[in-house]
Amino acid sequence: MNIEWDSKTYGEKCAFVGEYGKGVVDLLSVPPGARVLDLGCGRGELTAYLAQRGWNAEGMDASKAQLADAKRRFPEIVFFEGDITSFEVEKRYDAVFSNAVLHWIDKDSQPDALAHVRAALKTGGEFVFEMGGKGNAAAIHAALKEEILARGGTYRHDFFFPDEAEYSALLEAAGFEVRYASLFERPTPLKGEDGIADWIGVFAKNELSGLPEGQRRAAALAAQERLKGALFADGIWTADYVRLRMKAVAV
Ligand code: BEZ
């Protein structure tokens, strides 16, 4: 799925993505100095965190805007452009890390993505990641769907939010052995008085494209209103996130 990222808005509204990703890093057990690729590195926060933890980290992303930002912020780190479903590397890595990226790849393209991750790793190398899991942001997407359809728009939803069993099968088919898997709810507080509508504006651009431009913000705000009972408390909006965290080894 291709998204035009607005790097500034992403940086302001979505800092939580990188903060939560730090917990995923703890699943890595390769030694200090090992080469680690941050797949879908975005603005590079977690690549820099990997480097700070002592690994030889590099970042790859498909978004030119995000990469430009990453290079400006962390000039000492190597960042390069690549699409997860087709990238190739000259020298294999000891580990591949990824946070909040794999669910952007539709289900049919997952085998391609995992084949390229496998090819980028040494045998015995680690693949450690977190992605949206089964049921992720389901209430938000259901409310948005209602509002898009109510305005005569078309609704499409291409995210892939698997459970442990479904993703384990894909990993095994691509040449990995699963070592750890956890599917868990992680209610995620959002910034701002229109936290849900802002989240929709950043993360549900494809869904919103089923409406004319002039109706999109109104649909996002109406979806937010529908969710007040479920996702708003003490002045804070909370996204109904479910995460799938896994570690697999290349065999
Ligand atoms: C997420 O990071 O969980 C997410 C991203 C886009 C759409 C839905 C969820």
mmCIF file of C-alpha atoms and ligand atoms in Angstrom:
data_model
loop_
_atom_site.group_PDB
_atom_site.id
_atom_site.type_symbol
_atom_site.label_atom_id
_atom_site.label_comp_id
_atom_site.label_asym_id
_atom_site.label_seq_id
_atom_site.Cartn_x
_atom_site.Cartn_y
_atom_site.Cartn_z
ATOM 1 C CA MET A 1 0.000 0.000 0.000
ATOM 2 C CA ASN A 2 1.521 3.341 -0.974
ATOM 3 C CA ILE A 3 0.971 6.325 1.272
ATOM 4 C CA GLU A 4 2.255 9.857 0.755
ATOM 5 C CA TRP A 5 3.643 10.557 4.210
ATOM 6 C CA ASP A 6 3.592 14.083 5.538
ATOM 7 C CA SER A 7 6.726 13.746 7.631
ATOM 8 C CA LYS A 8 6.011 16.838 9.772
ATOM 9 C CA THR A 9 2.492 15.725 10.784
ATOM 10 C CA TYR A 10 3.751 12.209 11.369
ATOM 11 C CA GLY A 11 6.494 13.514 13.642
ATOM 12 C CA GLU A 12 4.092 15.687 15.621
ATOM 13 C CA LYS A 13 1.160 13.301 16.009
ATOM 14 C CA CYS A 14 2.724 9.871 15.871
ATOM 15 C CA ALA A 15 5.770 9.936 18.155
ATOM 16 C CA PHE A 16 4.092 7.111 20.105
ATOM 17 C CA VAL A 17 4.869 4.701 17.242
ATOM 18 C CA GLY A 18 8.607 4.949 17.883
ATOM 19 C CA GLU A 19 8.265 5.010 21.668
ATOM 20 C CA TYR A 20 6.366 1.709 21.756
ATOM 21 C CA GLY A 21 8.811 0.200 19.270
ATOM 22 C CA LYS A 22 11.605 0.376 21.848
ATOM 23 C CA GLY A 23 10.049 -2.611 23.647
ATOM 24 C CA VAL A 24 10.331 -4.708 20.490
ATOM 25 C CA VAL A 25 14.079 -4.044 20.335
ATOM 26 C CA ASP A 26 14.489 -6.074 23.543
ATOM 27 C CA LEU A 27 13.646 -9.237 21.580
ATOM 28 C CA LEU A 28 16.928 -8.964 19.644
ATOM 29 C CA SER A 29 19.677 -11.215 20.940
ATOM 30 C CA VAL A 30 22.415 -10.622 18.339
ATOM 31 C CA PRO A 31 25.704 -9.367 19.868
ATOM 32 C CA PRO A 32 26.823 -5.726 19.983
ATOM 33 C CA GLY A 33 28.259 -4.639 16.640
ATOM 34 C CA ALA A 34 25.994 -7.002 14.666
ATOM 35 C CA ARG A 35 24.462 -5.579 11.476
ATOM 36 C CA VAL A 36 20.777 -4.824 11.964
ATOM 37 C CA LEU A 37 18.407 -3.517 9.293
ATOM 38 C CA ASP A 38 15.449 -1.406 10.422
ATOM 39 C CA LEU A 39 12.807 -2.272 7.838
ATOM 40 C CA GLY A 40 10.397 0.600 7.207
ATOM 41 C CA CYS A 41 12.494 2.943 9.334
ATOM 42 C CA GLY A 42 10.346 6.052 8.732
ATOM 43 C CA ARG A 43 11.997 9.090 10.296
ATOM 44 C CA GLY A 44 14.761 6.947 11.781
ATOM 45 C CA GLU A 45 14.075 7.189 15.537
ATOM 46 C CA LEU A 46 14.286 3.455 16.091
ATOM 47 C CA THR A 47 17.277 3.056 13.766
ATOM 48 C CA ALA A 48 19.064 5.616 15.954
ATOM 49 C CA TYR A 49 17.893 3.764 19.063
ATOM 50 C CA LEU A 50 19.290 0.485 17.665
ATOM 51 C CA ALA A 51 22.605 2.249 17.023
ATOM 52 C CA GLN A 52 22.551 3.694 20.538
ATOM 53 C CA ARG A 53 22.057 0.163 21.902
ATOM 54 C CA GLY A 54 25.336 -0.852 20.240
ATOM 55 C CA TRP A 55 24.310 -2.434 16.955
ATOM 56 C CA ASN A 56 25.536 -1.461 13.505
ATOM 57 C CA ALA A 57 22.108 -0.257 12.374
ATOM 58 C CA GLU A 58 20.912 0.824 8.936
ATOM 59 C CA GLY A 59 17.434 1.961 7.908
ATOM 60 C CA MET A 60 15.350 1.293 4.814
ATOM 61 C CA ASP A 61 12.088 2.939 3.818
ATOM 62 C CA ALA A 62 9.977 3.408 0.692
ATOM 63 C CA SER A 63 9.038 7.008 1.514
ATOM 64 C CA LYS A 64 11.417 9.629 0.107
ATOM 65 C CA ALA A 65 9.987 12.263 2.471
ATOM 66 C CA GLN A 66 10.535 10.165 5.590
ATOM 67 C CA LEU A 67 14.023 9.106 4.447
ATOM 68 C CA ALA A 68 15.066 12.701 3.804
ATOM 69 C CA ASP A 69 13.985 13.537 7.326
ATOM 70 C CA ALA A 70 15.823 10.514 8.771
ATOM 71 C CA LYS A 71 19.068 11.439 6.968
ATOM 72 C CA ARG A 72 18.857 15.031 8.161
ATOM 73 C CA ARG A 73 18.205 14.015 11.768
ATOM 74 C CA PHE A 74 20.759 11.192 11.979
ATOM 75 C CA PRO A 75 23.513 11.942 9.411
ATOM 76 C CA GLU A 76 25.879 9.344 10.888
ATOM 77 C CA ILE A 77 23.493 6.464 10.027
ATOM 78 C CA VAL A 78 23.098 4.784 6.632
ATOM 79 C CA PHE A 79 19.535 5.055 5.297
ATOM 80 C CA PHE A 80 18.434 3.810 1.896
ATOM 81 C CA GLU A 81 15.303 3.589 -0.206
ATOM 82 C CA GLY A 82 13.631 0.231 -0.729
ATOM 83 C CA ASP A 83 10.281 -1.487 -1.034
ATOM 84 C CA ILE A 84 9.810 -4.385 1.386
ATOM 85 C CA THR A 85 8.276 -6.623 -1.281
ATOM 86 C CA SER A 86 11.207 -6.281 -3.703
ATOM 87 C CA PHE A 87 14.367 -4.998 -1.936
ATOM 88 C CA GLU A 88 17.759 -6.640 -2.289
ATOM 89 C CA VAL A 89 20.917 -6.168 -0.252
ATOM 90 C CA GLU A 90 24.592 -6.545 -1.154
ATOM 91 C CA LYS A 91 25.640 -7.919 2.229
ATOM 92 C CA ARG A 92 23.313 -9.981 4.396
ATOM 93 C CA TYR A 93 22.338 -8.777 7.855
ATOM 94 C CA ASP A 94 22.568 -10.487 11.249
ATOM 95 C CA ALA A 95 19.083 -9.271 12.118
ATOM 96 C CA VAL A 96 16.108 -7.501 10.600
ATOM 97 C CA PHE A 97 13.920 -5.388 12.841
ATOM 98 C CA SER A 98 10.557 -3.858 11.988
ATOM 99 C CA ASN A 99 7.987 -1.865 13.924
ATOM 100 C CA ALA A 100 4.446 -0.959 12.819
ATOM 101 C CA VAL A 101 5.140 -1.584 9.141
ATOM 102 C CA LEU A 102 4.177 -5.097 8.051
ATOM 103 C CA HIS A 103 0.422 -4.502 8.337
ATOM 104 C CA TRP A 104 0.689 -1.950 5.489
ATOM 105 C CA ILE A 105 1.503 -4.805 3.110
ATOM 106 C CA ASP A 106 -1.625 -6.509 1.800
ATOM 107 C CA LYS A 107 -2.113 -10.192 2.495
ATOM 108 C CA ASP A 108 -1.278 -11.356 -1.041
ATOM 109 C CA SER A 109 2.065 -9.538 -1.009
ATOM 110 C CA GLN A 110 3.193 -10.897 2.384
ATOM 111 C CA PRO A 111 4.950 -13.983 0.927
ATOM 112 C CA ASP A 112 7.027 -11.691 -1.338
ATOM 113 C CA ALA A 113 7.903 -9.443 1.581
ATOM 114 C CA LEU A 114 8.955 -12.346 3.797
ATOM 115 C CA ALA A 115 10.983 -13.955 0.982
ATOM 116 C CA HIS A 116 12.953 -10.707 0.638
ATOM 117 C CA VAL A 117 13.469 -10.434 4.394
ATOM 118 C CA ARG A 118 14.737 -14.033 4.428
ATOM 119 C CA ALA A 119 17.105 -13.309 1.523
ATOM 120 C CA ALA A 120 18.465 -10.250 3.364
ATOM 121 C CA LEU A 121 19.397 -12.348 6.417
ATOM 122 C CA LYS A 122 22.262 -14.704 7.113
ATOM 123 C CA THR A 123 21.175 -18.218 8.006
ATOM 124 C CA GLY A 124 20.621 -18.112 11.769
ATOM 125 C CA GLY A 125 19.803 -14.393 11.545
ATOM 126 C CA GLU A 126 16.924 -12.959 13.565
ATOM 127 C CA PHE A 127 13.740 -11.319 12.352
ATOM 128 C CA VAL A 128 12.115 -9.373 15.169
ATOM 129 C CA PHE A 129 9.003 -7.298 14.630
ATOM 130 C CA GLU A 130 5.748 -5.844 15.830
ATOM 131 C CA MET A 131 2.732 -5.161 13.626
ATOM 132 C CA GLY A 132 -0.982 -4.578 14.012
ATOM 133 C CA GLY A 133 -2.617 -7.874 14.982
ATOM 134 C CA LYS A 134 -6.051 -9.385 14.556
ATOM 135 C CA GLY A 135 -8.714 -6.855 15.651
ATOM 136 C CA ASN A 136 -6.344 -3.874 15.455
ATOM 137 C CA ALA A 137 -8.149 -0.497 15.451
ATOM 138 C CA ALA A 138 -11.332 -2.401 14.619
ATOM 139 C CA ALA A 139 -13.675 0.058 16.358
ATOM 140 C CA ILE A 140 -12.086 3.032 14.578
ATOM 141 C CA HIS A 141 -12.279 1.391 11.172
ATOM 142 C CA ALA A 142 -15.900 0.268 11.740
ATOM 143 C CA ALA A 143 -16.964 3.824 12.666
ATOM 144 C CA LEU A 144 -15.116 5.285 9.692
ATOM 145 C CA LYS A 145 -16.680 2.753 7.350
ATOM 146 C CA GLU A 146 -20.183 3.783 8.537
ATOM 147 C CA GLU A 147 -19.426 7.455 7.909
ATOM 148 C CA ILE A 148 -17.891 6.893 4.486
ATOM 149 C CA LEU A 149 -20.820 4.744 3.341
ATOM 150 C CA ALA A 150 -23.350 7.201 4.832
ATOM 151 C CA ARG A 151 -21.873 9.892 2.555
ATOM 152 C CA GLY A 152 -22.178 7.668 -0.536
ATOM 153 C CA GLY A 153 -18.442 6.948 -0.651
ATOM 154 C CA THR A 154 -16.704 3.633 -1.262
ATOM 155 C CA TYR A 155 -14.857 1.914 1.552
ATOM 156 C CA ARG A 156 -11.755 -0.212 1.131
ATOM 157 C CA HIS A 157 -9.523 -1.557 3.823
ATOM 158 C CA ASP A 158 -6.271 -3.183 2.730
ATOM 159 C CA PHE A 159 -4.455 -3.589 6.033
ATOM 160 C CA PHE A 160 -3.377 -7.060 7.093
ATOM 161 C CA PHE A 161 -3.857 -7.747 10.803
ATOM 162 C CA PRO A 162 -3.096 -11.448 11.354
ATOM 163 C CA ASP A 163 -2.991 -13.538 14.523
ATOM 164 C CA GLU A 164 -0.004 -15.613 15.668
ATOM 165 C CA ALA A 165 -1.044 -18.783 13.833
ATOM 166 C CA GLU A 166 -1.640 -17.095 10.495
ATOM 167 C CA TYR A 167 1.643 -15.177 10.548
ATOM 168 C CA SER A 168 3.623 -18.169 11.838
ATOM 169 C CA ALA A 169 2.452 -20.157 8.810
ATOM 170 C CA LEU A 170 3.640 -17.380 6.466
ATOM 171 C CA LEU A 171 6.996 -17.155 8.228
ATOM 172 C CA GLU A 172 7.548 -20.902 8.119
ATOM 173 C CA ALA A 173 6.695 -21.009 4.410
ATOM 174 C CA ALA A 174 9.330 -18.294 3.817
ATOM 175 C CA GLY A 175 12.113 -20.208 5.607
ATOM 176 C CA PHE A 176 11.848 -19.061 9.209
ATOM 177 C CA GLU A 177 11.453 -20.889 12.495
ATOM 178 C CA VAL A 178 9.223 -19.027 14.961
ATOM 179 C CA ARG A 179 10.774 -18.514 18.411
ATOM 180 C CA TYR A 180 8.316 -16.103 20.027
ATOM 181 C CA ALA A 181 4.790 -14.865 19.308
ATOM 182 C CA SER A 182 2.431 -12.693 21.321
ATOM 183 C CA LEU A 183 -0.896 -11.095 20.343
ATOM 184 C CA PHE A 184 -2.018 -8.501 22.888
ATOM 185 C CA GLU A 185 -4.287 -5.498 23.295
ATOM 186 C CA ARG A 186 -2.450 -2.220 23.698
ATOM 187 C CA PRO A 187 -4.861 0.689 24.131
ATOM 188 C CA THR A 188 -2.864 3.644 22.807
ATOM 189 C CA PRO A 189 -3.509 7.204 24.057
ATOM 190 C CA LEU A 190 -3.567 9.819 21.291
ATOM 191 C CA LYS A 191 -2.625 13.486 21.427
ATOM 192 C CA GLY A 192 -5.088 16.338 21.017
ATOM 193 C CA GLU A 193 -8.775 17.058 21.428
ATOM 194 C CA ASP A 194 -9.473 15.467 18.019
ATOM 195 C CA GLY A 195 -7.082 12.577 18.540
ATOM 196 C CA ILE A 196 -9.139 9.995 16.655
ATOM 197 C CA ALA A 197 -9.951 12.295 13.713
ATOM 198 C CA ASP A 198 -6.265 13.257 13.462
ATOM 199 C CA TRP A 199 -5.247 9.594 13.621
ATOM 200 C CA ILE A 200 -7.688 8.826 10.791
ATOM 201 C CA GLY A 201 -6.203 11.692 8.759
ATOM 202 C CA VAL A 202 -2.721 10.147 9.037
ATOM 203 C CA PHE A 203 -3.346 6.393 9.099
ATOM 204 C CA ALA A 204 -6.572 5.957 7.113
ATOM 205 C CA LYS A 205 -5.762 8.041 4.050
ATOM 206 C CA ASN A 206 -6.586 5.168 1.711
ATOM 207 C CA GLU A 207 -9.978 4.611 3.321
ATOM 208 C CA LEU A 208 -10.713 8.365 3.212
ATOM 209 C CA SER A 209 -9.844 8.461 -0.473
ATOM 210 C CA GLY A 210 -13.244 6.812 -1.036
ATOM 211 C CA LEU A 211 -14.739 10.278 -0.412
ATOM 212 C CA PRO A 212 -14.212 13.628 -2.163
ATOM 213 C CA GLU A 213 -11.517 15.708 -0.470
ATOM 214 C CA GLY A 214 -14.014 18.221 0.925
ATOM 215 C CA GLN A 215 -15.879 15.545 2.899
ATOM 216 C CA ARG A 216 -12.952 13.713 4.468
ATOM 217 C CA ARG A 217 -12.366 15.725 7.630
ATOM 218 C CA ALA A 218 -16.106 15.824 8.357
ATOM 219 C CA ALA A 219 -16.270 12.028 8.026
ATOM 220 C CA ALA A 220 -13.276 11.617 10.343
ATOM 221 C CA LEU A 221 -14.834 13.921 12.951
ATOM 222 C CA ALA A 222 -18.197 12.120 12.699
ATOM 223 C CA ALA A 223 -16.450 8.751 13.131
ATOM 224 C CA GLN A 224 -14.719 10.175 16.202
ATOM 225 C CA GLU A 225 -18.065 11.308 17.611
ATOM 226 C CA ARG A 226 -19.444 7.776 17.206
ATOM 227 C CA LEU A 227 -16.533 6.462 19.286
ATOM 228 C CA LYS A 228 -16.926 8.835 22.223
ATOM 229 C CA GLY A 229 -18.510 6.226 24.513
ATOM 230 C CA ALA A 230 -15.903 3.579 23.755
ATOM 231 C CA LEU A 231 -12.607 5.432 23.230
ATOM 232 C CA PHE A 232 -12.793 8.733 25.143
ATOM 233 C CA ALA A 233 -12.203 9.069 28.876
ATOM 234 C CA ASP A 234 -10.812 11.813 31.152
ATOM 235 C CA GLY A 235 -10.229 14.101 28.180
ATOM 236 C CA ILE A 236 -8.078 11.575 26.295
ATOM 237 C CA TRP A 237 -8.780 9.614 23.116
ATOM 238 C CA THR A 238 -7.387 6.104 23.028
ATOM 239 C CA ALA A 239 -6.917 3.975 19.886
ATOM 240 C CA ASP A 240 -8.010 0.334 20.210
ATOM 241 C CA TYR A 241 -4.683 -1.147 19.144
ATOM 242 C CA VAL A 242 -3.916 -4.870 19.117
ATOM 243 C CA ARG A 243 -0.294 -5.799 18.472
ATOM 244 C CA LEU A 244 1.395 -8.924 17.168
ATOM 245 C CA ARG A 245 4.984 -9.186 18.385
ATOM 246 C CA MET A 246 7.176 -12.000 17.030
ATOM 247 C CA LYS A 247 10.704 -13.290 16.723
ATOM 248 C CA ALA A 248 11.757 -15.788 14.059
ATOM 249 C CA VAL A 249 15.103 -17.213 12.996
ATOM 250 C CA ALA A 250 16.191 -17.736 9.379
ATOM 251 C CA VAL A 251 16.785 -21.481 8.781
HETATM 252 C C1 BEZ B 1 -1.154 0.694 13.374
HETATM 253 O O1 BEZ B 1 -0.001 1.091 13.412
HETATM 254 O O2 BEZ B 1 -1.600 -0.069 14.210
HETATM 255 C C2 BEZ B 1 -2.063 1.062 12.270
HETATM 256 C C3 BEZ B 1 -1.626 1.770 11.203
HETATM 257 C C4 BEZ B 1 -2.498 2.068 10.205
HETATM 258 C C5 BEZ B 1 -3.802 1.666 10.260
HETATM 259 C C6 BEZ B 1 -4.242 0.964 11.327
HETATM 260 C C7 BEZ B 1 -3.378 0.670 12.344
#
